[in-house]
mmCIF file of C-alpha atoms and ligand atoms in Angstrom:
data_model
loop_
_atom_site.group_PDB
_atom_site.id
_atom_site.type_symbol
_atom_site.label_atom_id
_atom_site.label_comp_id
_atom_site.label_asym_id
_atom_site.label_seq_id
_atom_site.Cartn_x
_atom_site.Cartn_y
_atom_site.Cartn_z
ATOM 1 C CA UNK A 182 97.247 63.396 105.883
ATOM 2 C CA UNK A 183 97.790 63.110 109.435
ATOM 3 C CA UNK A 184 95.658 65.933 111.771
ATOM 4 C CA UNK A 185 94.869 66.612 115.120
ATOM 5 C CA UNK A 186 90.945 66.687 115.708
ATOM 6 C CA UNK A 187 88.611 67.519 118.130
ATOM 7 C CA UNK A 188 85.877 65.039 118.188
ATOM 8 C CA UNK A 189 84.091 66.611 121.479
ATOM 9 C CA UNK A 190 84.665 69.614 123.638
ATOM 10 C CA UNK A 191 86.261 68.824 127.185
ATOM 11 C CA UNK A 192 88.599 65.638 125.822
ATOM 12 C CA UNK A 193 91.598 65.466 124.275
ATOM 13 C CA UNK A 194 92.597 66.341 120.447
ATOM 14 C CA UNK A 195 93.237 62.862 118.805
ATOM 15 C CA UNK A 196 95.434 61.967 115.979
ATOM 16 C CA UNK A 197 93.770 60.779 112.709
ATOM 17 C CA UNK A 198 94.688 60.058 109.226
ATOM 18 C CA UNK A 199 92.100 62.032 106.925
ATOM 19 C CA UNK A 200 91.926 62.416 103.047
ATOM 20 C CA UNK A 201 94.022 65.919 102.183
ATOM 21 C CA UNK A 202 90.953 68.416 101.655
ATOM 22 C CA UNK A 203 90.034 69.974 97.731
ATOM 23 C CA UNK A 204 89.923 73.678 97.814
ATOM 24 C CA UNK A 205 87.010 74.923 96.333
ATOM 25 C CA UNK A 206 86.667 77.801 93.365
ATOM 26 C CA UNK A 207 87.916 80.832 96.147
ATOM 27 C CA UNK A 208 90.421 78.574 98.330
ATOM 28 C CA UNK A 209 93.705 77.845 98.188
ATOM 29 C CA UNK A 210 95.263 74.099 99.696
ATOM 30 C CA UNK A 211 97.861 75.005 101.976
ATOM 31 C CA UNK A 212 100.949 72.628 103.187
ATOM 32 C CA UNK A 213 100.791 73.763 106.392
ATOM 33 C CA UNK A 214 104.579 74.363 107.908
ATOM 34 C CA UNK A 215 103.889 75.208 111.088
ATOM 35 C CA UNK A 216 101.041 76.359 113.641
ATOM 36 C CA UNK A 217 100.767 78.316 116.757
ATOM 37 C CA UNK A 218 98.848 77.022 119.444
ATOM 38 C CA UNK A 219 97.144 80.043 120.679
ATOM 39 C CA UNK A 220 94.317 80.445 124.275
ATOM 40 C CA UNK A 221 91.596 80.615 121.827
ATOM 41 C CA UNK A 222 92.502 76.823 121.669
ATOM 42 C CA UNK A 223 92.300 75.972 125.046
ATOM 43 C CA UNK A 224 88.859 77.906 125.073
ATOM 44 C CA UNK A 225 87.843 75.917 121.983
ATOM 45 C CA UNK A 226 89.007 72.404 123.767
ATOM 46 C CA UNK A 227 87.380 73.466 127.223
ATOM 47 C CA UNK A 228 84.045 74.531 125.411
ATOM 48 C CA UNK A 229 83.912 77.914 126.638
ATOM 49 C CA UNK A 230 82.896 79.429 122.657
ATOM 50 C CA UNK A 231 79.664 78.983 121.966
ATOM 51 C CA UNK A 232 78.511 76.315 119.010
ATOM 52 C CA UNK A 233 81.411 74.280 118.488
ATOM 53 C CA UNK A 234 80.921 72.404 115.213
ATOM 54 C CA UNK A 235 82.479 69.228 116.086
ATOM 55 C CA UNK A 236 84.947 67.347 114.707
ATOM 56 C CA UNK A 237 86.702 69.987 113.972
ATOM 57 C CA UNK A 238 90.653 70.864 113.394
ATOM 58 C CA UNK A 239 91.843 73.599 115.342
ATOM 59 C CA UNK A 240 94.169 76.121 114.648
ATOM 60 C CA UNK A 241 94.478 79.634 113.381
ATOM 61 C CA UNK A 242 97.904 80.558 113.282
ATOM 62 C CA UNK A 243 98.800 78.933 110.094
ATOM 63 C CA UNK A 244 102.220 79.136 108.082
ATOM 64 C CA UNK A 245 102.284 77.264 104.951
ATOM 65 C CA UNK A 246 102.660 76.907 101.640
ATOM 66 C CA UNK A 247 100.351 77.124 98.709
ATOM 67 C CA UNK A 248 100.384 73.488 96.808
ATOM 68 C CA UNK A 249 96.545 74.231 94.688
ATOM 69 C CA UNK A 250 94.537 77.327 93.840
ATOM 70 C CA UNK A 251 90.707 77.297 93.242
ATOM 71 C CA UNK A 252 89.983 78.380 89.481
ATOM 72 C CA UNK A 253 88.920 81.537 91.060
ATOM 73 C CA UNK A 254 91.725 82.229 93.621
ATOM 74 C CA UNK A 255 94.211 84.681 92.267
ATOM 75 C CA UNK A 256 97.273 83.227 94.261
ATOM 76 C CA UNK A 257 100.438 81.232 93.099
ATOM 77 C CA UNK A 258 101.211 78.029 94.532
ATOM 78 C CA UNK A 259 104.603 77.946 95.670
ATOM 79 C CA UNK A 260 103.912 81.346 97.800
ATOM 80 C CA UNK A 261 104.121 80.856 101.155
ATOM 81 C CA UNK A 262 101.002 82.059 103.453
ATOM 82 C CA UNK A 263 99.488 83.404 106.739
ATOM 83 C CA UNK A 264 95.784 82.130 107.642
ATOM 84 C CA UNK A 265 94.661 83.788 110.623
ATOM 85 C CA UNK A 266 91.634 83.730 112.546
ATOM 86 C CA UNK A 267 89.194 85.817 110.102
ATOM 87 C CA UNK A 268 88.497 82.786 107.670
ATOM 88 C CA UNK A 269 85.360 84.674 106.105
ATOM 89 C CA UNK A 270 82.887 87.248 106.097
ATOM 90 C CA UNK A 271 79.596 88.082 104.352
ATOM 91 C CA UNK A 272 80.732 91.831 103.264
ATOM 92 C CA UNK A 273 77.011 92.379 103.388
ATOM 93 C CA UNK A 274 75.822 93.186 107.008
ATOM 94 C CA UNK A 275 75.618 96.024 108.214
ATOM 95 C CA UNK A 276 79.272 95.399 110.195
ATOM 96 C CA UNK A 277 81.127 94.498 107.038
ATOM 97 C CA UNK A 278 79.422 98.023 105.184
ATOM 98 C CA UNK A 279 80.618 99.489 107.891
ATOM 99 C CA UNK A 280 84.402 98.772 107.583
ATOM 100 C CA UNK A 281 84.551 96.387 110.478
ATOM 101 C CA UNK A 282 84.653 92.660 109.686
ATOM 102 C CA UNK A 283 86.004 91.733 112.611
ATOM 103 C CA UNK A 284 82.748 92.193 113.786
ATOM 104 C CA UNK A 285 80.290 90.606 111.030
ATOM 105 C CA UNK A 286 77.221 89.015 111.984
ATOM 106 C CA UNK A 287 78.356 85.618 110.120
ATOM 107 C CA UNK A 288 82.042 85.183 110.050
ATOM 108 C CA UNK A 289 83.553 82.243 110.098
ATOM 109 C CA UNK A 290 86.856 81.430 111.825
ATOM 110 C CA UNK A 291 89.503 79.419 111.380
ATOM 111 C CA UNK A 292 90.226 76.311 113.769
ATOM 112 C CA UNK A 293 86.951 77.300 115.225
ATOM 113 C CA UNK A 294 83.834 77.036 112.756
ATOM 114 C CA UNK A 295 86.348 76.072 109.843
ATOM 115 C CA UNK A 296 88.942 73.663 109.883
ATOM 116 C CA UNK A 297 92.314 75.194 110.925
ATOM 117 C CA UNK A 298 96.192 74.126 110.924
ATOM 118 C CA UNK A 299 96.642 71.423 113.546
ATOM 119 C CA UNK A 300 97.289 69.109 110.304
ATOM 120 C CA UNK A 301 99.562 68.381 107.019
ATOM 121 C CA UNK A 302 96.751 70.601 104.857
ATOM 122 C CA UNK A 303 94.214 72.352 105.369
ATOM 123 C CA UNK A 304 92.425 74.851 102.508
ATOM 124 C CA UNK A 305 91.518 78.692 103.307
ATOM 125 C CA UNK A 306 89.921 81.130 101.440
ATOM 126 C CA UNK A 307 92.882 83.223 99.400
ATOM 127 C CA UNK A 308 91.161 86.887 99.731
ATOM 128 C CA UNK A 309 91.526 86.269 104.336
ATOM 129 C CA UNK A 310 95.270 84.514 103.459
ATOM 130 C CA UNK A 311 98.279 86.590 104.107
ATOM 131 C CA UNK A 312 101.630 87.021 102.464
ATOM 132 C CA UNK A 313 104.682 86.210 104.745
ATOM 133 C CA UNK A 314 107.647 86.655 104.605
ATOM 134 C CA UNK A 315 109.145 83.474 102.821
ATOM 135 C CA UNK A 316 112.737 83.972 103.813
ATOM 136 C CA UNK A 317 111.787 83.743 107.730
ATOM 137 C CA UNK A 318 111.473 80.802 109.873
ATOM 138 C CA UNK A 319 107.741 79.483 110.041
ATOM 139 C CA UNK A 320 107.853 78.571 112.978
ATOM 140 C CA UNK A 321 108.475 82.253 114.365
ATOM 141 C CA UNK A 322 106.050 83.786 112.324
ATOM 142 C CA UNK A 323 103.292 81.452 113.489
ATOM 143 C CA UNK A 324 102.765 83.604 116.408
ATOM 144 C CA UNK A 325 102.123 86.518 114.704
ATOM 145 C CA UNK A 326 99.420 85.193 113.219
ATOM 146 C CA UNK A 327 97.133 85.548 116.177
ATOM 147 C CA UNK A 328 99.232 86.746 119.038
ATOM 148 C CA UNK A 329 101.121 89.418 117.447
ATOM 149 C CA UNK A 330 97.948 90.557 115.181
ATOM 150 C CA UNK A 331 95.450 90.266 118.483
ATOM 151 C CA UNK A 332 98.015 92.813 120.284
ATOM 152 C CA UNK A 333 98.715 95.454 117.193
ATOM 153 C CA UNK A 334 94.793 95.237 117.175
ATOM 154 C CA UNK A 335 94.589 96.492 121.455
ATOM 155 C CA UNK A 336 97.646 98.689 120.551
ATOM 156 C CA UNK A 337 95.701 100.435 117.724
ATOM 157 C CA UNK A 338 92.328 100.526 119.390
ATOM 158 C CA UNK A 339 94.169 101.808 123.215
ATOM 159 C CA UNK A 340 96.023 104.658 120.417
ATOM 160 C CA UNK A 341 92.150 105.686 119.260
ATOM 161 C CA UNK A 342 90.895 105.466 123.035
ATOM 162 C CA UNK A 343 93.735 107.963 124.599
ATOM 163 C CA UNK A 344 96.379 110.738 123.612
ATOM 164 C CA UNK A 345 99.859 110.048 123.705
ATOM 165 C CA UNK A 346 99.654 106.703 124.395
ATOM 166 C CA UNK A 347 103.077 105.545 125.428
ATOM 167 C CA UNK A 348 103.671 103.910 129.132
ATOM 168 C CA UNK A 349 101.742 101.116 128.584
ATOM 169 C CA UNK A 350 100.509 98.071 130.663
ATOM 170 C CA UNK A 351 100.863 94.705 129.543
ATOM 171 C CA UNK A 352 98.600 92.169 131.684
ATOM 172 C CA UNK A 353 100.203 88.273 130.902
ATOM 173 C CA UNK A 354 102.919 88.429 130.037
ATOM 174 C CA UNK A 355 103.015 85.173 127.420
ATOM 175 C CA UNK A 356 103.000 84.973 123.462
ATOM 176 C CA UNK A 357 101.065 88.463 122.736
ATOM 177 C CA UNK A 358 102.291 90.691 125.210
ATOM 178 C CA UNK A 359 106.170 89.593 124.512
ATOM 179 C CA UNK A 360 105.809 90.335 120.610
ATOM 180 C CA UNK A 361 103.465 93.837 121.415
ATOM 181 C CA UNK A 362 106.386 94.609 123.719
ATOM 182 C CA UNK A 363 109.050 94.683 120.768
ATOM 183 C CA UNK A 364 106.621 97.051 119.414
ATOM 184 C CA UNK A 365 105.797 99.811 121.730
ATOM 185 C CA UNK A 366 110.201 99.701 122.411
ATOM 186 C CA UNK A 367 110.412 100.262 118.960
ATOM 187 C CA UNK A 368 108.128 103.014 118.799
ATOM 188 C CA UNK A 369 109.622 104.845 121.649
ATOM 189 C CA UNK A 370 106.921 103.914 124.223
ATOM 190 C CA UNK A 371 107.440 102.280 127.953
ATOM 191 C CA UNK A 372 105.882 99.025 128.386
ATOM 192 C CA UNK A 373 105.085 97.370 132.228
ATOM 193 C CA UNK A 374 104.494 93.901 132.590
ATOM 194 C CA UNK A 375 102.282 92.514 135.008
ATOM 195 C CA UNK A 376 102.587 88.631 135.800
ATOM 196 C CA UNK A 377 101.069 85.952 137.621
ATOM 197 C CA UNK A 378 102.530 86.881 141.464
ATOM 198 C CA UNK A 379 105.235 85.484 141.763
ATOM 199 C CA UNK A 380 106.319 84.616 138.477
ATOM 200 C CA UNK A 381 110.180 85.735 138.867
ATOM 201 C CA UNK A 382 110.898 83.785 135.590
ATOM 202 C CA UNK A 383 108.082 85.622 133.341
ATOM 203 C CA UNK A 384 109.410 89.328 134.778
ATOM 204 C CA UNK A 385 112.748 88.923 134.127
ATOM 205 C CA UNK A 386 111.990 87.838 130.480
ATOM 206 C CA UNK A 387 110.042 91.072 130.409
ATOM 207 C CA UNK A 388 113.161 92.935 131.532
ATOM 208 C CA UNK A 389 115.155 90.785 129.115
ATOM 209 C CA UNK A 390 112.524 92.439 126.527
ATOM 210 C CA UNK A 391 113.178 96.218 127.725
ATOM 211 C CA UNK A 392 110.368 96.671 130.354
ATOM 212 C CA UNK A 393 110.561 99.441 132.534
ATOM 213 C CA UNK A 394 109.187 98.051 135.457
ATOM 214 C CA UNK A 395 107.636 94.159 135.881
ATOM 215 C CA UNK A 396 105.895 92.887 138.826
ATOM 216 C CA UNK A 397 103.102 90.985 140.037
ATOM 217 C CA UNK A 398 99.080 91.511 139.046
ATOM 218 C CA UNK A 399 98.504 92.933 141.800
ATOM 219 C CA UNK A 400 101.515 95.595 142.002
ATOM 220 C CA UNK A 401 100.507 99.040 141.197
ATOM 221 C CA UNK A 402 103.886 100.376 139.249
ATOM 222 C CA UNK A 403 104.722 103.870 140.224
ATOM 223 C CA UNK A 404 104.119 105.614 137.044
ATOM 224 C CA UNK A 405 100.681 105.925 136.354
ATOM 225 C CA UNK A 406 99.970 104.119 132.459
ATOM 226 C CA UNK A 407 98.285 105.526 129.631
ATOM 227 C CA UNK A 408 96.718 102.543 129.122
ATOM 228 C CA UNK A 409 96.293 98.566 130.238
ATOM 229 C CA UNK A 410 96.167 95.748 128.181
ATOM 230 C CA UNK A 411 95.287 92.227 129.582
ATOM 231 C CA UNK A 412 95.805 89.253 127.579
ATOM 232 C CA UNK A 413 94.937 86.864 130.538
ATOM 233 C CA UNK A 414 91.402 85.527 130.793
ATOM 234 C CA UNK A 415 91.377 86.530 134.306
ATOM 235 C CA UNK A 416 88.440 88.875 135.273
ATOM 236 C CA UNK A 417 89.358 90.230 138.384
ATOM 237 C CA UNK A 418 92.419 92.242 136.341
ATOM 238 C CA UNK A 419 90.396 94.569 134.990
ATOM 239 C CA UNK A 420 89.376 96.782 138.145
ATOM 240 C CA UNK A 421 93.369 96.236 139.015
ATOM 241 C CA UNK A 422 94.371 97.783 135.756
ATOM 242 C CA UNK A 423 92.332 100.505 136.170
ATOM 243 C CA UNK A 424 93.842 101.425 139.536
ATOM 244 C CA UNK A 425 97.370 102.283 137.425
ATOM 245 C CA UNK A 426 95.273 104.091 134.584
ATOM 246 C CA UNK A 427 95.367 107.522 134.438
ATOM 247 C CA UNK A 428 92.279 109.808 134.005
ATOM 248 C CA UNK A 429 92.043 109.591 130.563
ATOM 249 C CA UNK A 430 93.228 106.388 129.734
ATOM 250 C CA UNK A 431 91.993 102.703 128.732
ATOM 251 C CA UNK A 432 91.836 99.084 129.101
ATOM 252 C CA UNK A 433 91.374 97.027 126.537
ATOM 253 C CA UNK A 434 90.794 93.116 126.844
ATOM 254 C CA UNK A 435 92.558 91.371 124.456
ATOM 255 C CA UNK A 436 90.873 87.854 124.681
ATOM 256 C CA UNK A 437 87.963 86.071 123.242
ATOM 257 C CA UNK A 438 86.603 84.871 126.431
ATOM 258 C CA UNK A 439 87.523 85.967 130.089
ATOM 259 C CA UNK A 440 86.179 84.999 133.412
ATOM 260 C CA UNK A 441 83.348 87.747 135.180
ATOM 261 C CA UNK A 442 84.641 90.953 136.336
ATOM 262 C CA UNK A 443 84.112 91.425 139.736
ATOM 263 C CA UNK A 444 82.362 94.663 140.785
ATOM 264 C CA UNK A 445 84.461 97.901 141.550
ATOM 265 C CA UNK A 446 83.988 101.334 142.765
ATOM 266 C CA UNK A 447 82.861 103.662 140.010
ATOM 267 C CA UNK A 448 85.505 106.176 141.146
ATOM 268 C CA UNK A 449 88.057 103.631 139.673
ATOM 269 C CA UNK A 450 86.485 104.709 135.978
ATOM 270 C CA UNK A 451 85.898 108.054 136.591
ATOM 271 C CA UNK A 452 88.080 110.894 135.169
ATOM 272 C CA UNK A 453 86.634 109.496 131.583
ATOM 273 C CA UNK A 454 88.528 106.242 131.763
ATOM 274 C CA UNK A 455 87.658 103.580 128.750
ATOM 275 C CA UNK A 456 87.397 99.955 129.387
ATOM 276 C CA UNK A 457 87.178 98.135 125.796
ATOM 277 C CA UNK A 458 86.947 94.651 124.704
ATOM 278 C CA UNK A 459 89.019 93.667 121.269
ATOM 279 C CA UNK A 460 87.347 91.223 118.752
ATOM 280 C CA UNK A 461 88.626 89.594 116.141
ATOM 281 C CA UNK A 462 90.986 91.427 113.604
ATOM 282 C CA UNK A 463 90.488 92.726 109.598
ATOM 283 C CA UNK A 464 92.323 92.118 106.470
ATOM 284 C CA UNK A 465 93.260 95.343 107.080
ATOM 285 C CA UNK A 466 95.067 94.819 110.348
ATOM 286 C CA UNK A 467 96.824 92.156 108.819
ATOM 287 C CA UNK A 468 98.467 94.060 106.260
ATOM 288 C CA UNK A 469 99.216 96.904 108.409
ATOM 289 C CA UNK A 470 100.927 94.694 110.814
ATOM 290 C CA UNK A 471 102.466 92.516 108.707
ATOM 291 C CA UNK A 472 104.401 95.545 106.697
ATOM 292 C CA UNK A 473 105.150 96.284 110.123
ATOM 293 C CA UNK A 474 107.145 93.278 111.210
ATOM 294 C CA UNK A 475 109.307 93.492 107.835
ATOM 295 C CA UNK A 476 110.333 96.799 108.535
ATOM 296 C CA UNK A 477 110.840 96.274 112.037
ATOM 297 C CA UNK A 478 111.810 92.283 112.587
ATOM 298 C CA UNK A 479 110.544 91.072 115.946
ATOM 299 C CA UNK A 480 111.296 88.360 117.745
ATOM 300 C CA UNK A 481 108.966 85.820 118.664
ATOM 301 C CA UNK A 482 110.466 82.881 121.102
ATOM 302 C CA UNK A 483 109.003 79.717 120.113
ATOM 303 C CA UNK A 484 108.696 76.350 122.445
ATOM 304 C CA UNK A 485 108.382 73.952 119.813
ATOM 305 C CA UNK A 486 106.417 70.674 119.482
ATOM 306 C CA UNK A 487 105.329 68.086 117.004
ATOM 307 C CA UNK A 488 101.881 67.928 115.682
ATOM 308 C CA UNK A 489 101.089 64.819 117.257
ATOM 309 C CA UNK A 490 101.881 66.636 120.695
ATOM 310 C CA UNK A 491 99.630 69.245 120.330
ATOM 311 C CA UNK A 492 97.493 68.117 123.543
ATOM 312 C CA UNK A 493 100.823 68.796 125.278
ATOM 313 C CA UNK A 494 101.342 72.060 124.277
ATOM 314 C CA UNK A 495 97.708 73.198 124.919
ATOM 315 C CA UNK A 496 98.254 71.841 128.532
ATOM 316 C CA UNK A 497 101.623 73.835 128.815
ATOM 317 C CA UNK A 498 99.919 76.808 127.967
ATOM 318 C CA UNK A 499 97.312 76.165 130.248
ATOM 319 C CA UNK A 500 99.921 76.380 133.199
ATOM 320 C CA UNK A 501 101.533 78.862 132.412
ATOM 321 C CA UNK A 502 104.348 76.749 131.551
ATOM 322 C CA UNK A 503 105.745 78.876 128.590
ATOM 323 C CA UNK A 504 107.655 81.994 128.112
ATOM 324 C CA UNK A 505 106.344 83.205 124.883
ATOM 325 C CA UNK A 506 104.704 80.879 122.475
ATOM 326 C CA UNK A 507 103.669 77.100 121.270
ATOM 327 C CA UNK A 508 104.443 76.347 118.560
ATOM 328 C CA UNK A 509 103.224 72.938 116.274
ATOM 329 C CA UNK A 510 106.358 72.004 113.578
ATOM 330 C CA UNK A 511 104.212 70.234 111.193
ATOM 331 C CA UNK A 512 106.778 70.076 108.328
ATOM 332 C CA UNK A 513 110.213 69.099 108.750
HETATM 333 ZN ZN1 LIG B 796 79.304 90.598 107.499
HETATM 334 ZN ZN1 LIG B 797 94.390 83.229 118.696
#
């Protein structure tokens, strides 16, 4: 099968031919269909997580279809699939007893310490797999894999953090914010988008999207927000978000892995403010979501690439070159 490996951190994916993988007694082999190309990969190819296995495939917005089942894996080939970024957990620390594998002690994730979708198969364990929707387009439900899961996490954690939770701000506006967008509109909230300055072409997609106001970073809108949520791994936007949250309110950081946060007044988190980091996701949130998105159908704009031009994609994202998401058509 062909795939797209990393072989060390800080160079280039390269194309290989590799034998198609045998799922074992819990897996399921998966033709992959398509796979988003999500930051997380950038961060993987820069080296910026810690304990890279290398080689390794990345990828963790997988769409595909099931060819093989393990003896033990109670799903049908011929359904089609979701394999997101929770690959595995132990369900025996004290995180997974707890009800929150996002954060166990030995996970394993996919495209990152297991082989992901940036190839023709790849094999997942069935019980982290999600049903999709088989009658949409792969391609657009790759990004909710990761993107739109990552955001309905910050949505639901911001909801916990603060009371009526509706004018909220998105920071980056790229393939998250544009599908958690769709959502707040559809669940009668305001949502602000905050772009790189400048970026004329990213705000007036937000406006395209319903925003109520979009400007740059550094803009403070007039309404204050309930709540900020940055998807950019920029540091220095947190004490900016906080100057437009109310007393009361929250930011929650979206990403795995974010550059330091400059120091700030400590009158900019008074008045019982919440900054919060978001790891990860659980089965749960995937099923939540996912009923979600068939009741309410976003819209997820794809830039799509072949597999083989997955470095080109990573570097598009990397410049901000894309309004909404990357997208690897692996299947024809
Ligand atoms: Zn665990
Ligand atoms: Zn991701």
């Amino acid at each position: 099968m062909r795939a797209m490996i990393l072989n060390a951190v800080r160079s280039p994916l390269v194309p290989v031919e590799l034998p198609v993988p045998k799922p074992g007694n819990t897996e399921v082999l998966v033709r992959v269909e398509a796979c988003g190309v999500c930051r997380t990969d950038l961060h993987l190819v820069d080296g910026e997580l810690p304990d890279i296995p290398v080689p390794i495939i990345p990828g963790h917005e997988v769409v595909g279809e099931i060819v093989k089942a393990g003896a033990d894996a109670s799903l049908e080939p011929g359904m089609r699939v979701g394999i997101p970024w929770l690959g595995w957990t132990c369900g025996d620390c004290v995180y997974c007893r707890a009800d929150a594998e996002n954060l166990c002690e030995h996970a394993r994730f996919t495209g990152y310490l297991l082989d992901g979708g940036y190839c023709e198969y790849t094999v997942a364990d069935y019980r982290y797999c999600i049903p999709v929707h088989s009658e949409s387009n792969p391609e657009e439900l790759a990004p909710l894999l990761c993107a739109g899961l990552i955001g309905y996490r910050c949505l639901k954690i911001a909801d916990s953090l603060c009371r009526n939770n509706e004018k909220i701000g998105l920071f980056g506006f790229g393939a998250a914010a544009h599908i958690l967008a769709q959502i707040i509109v559809y669940r009668g909230g305001q949502f602000f988008a905050f772009t790189r300055p400048g970026d004329q072409d990213a705000q007036q997609f937000a406006y395209r999207l319903g925003a109520t106001w979009a400007g740059d970073s550094d803009q403070i809108p007039a309404a204050a927000l309930d709540c900020a949520i940055i998807f950019a791994p920029a540091g220095h936007l947190v004490p900016l978000a906080l100057k437009s949250v109310r007393k009361g309110g929250a930011v929650i950081c979206g990403g795995i892995h974010m550059s330091d946060i400059p120091s700030f007044p400590y009158a900019s988190l008074w008045g019982e403010r919440h900054i919060s980091s978001v790891a990860n996701l659980t089965r749960q949130d995937g099923m939540e979501f996912f009923s979600k998105v068939r009741k309410f159908p976003v819209q997820t704009h794809v830039h799509l690439y072949q597999l083989e031009e997955a470095n080109r994609a990573l570097e598009d994202l990397r410049h901000g070159k894309l309004k909404g998401a990357a997208v690897l058509r692996v299947r024809d």
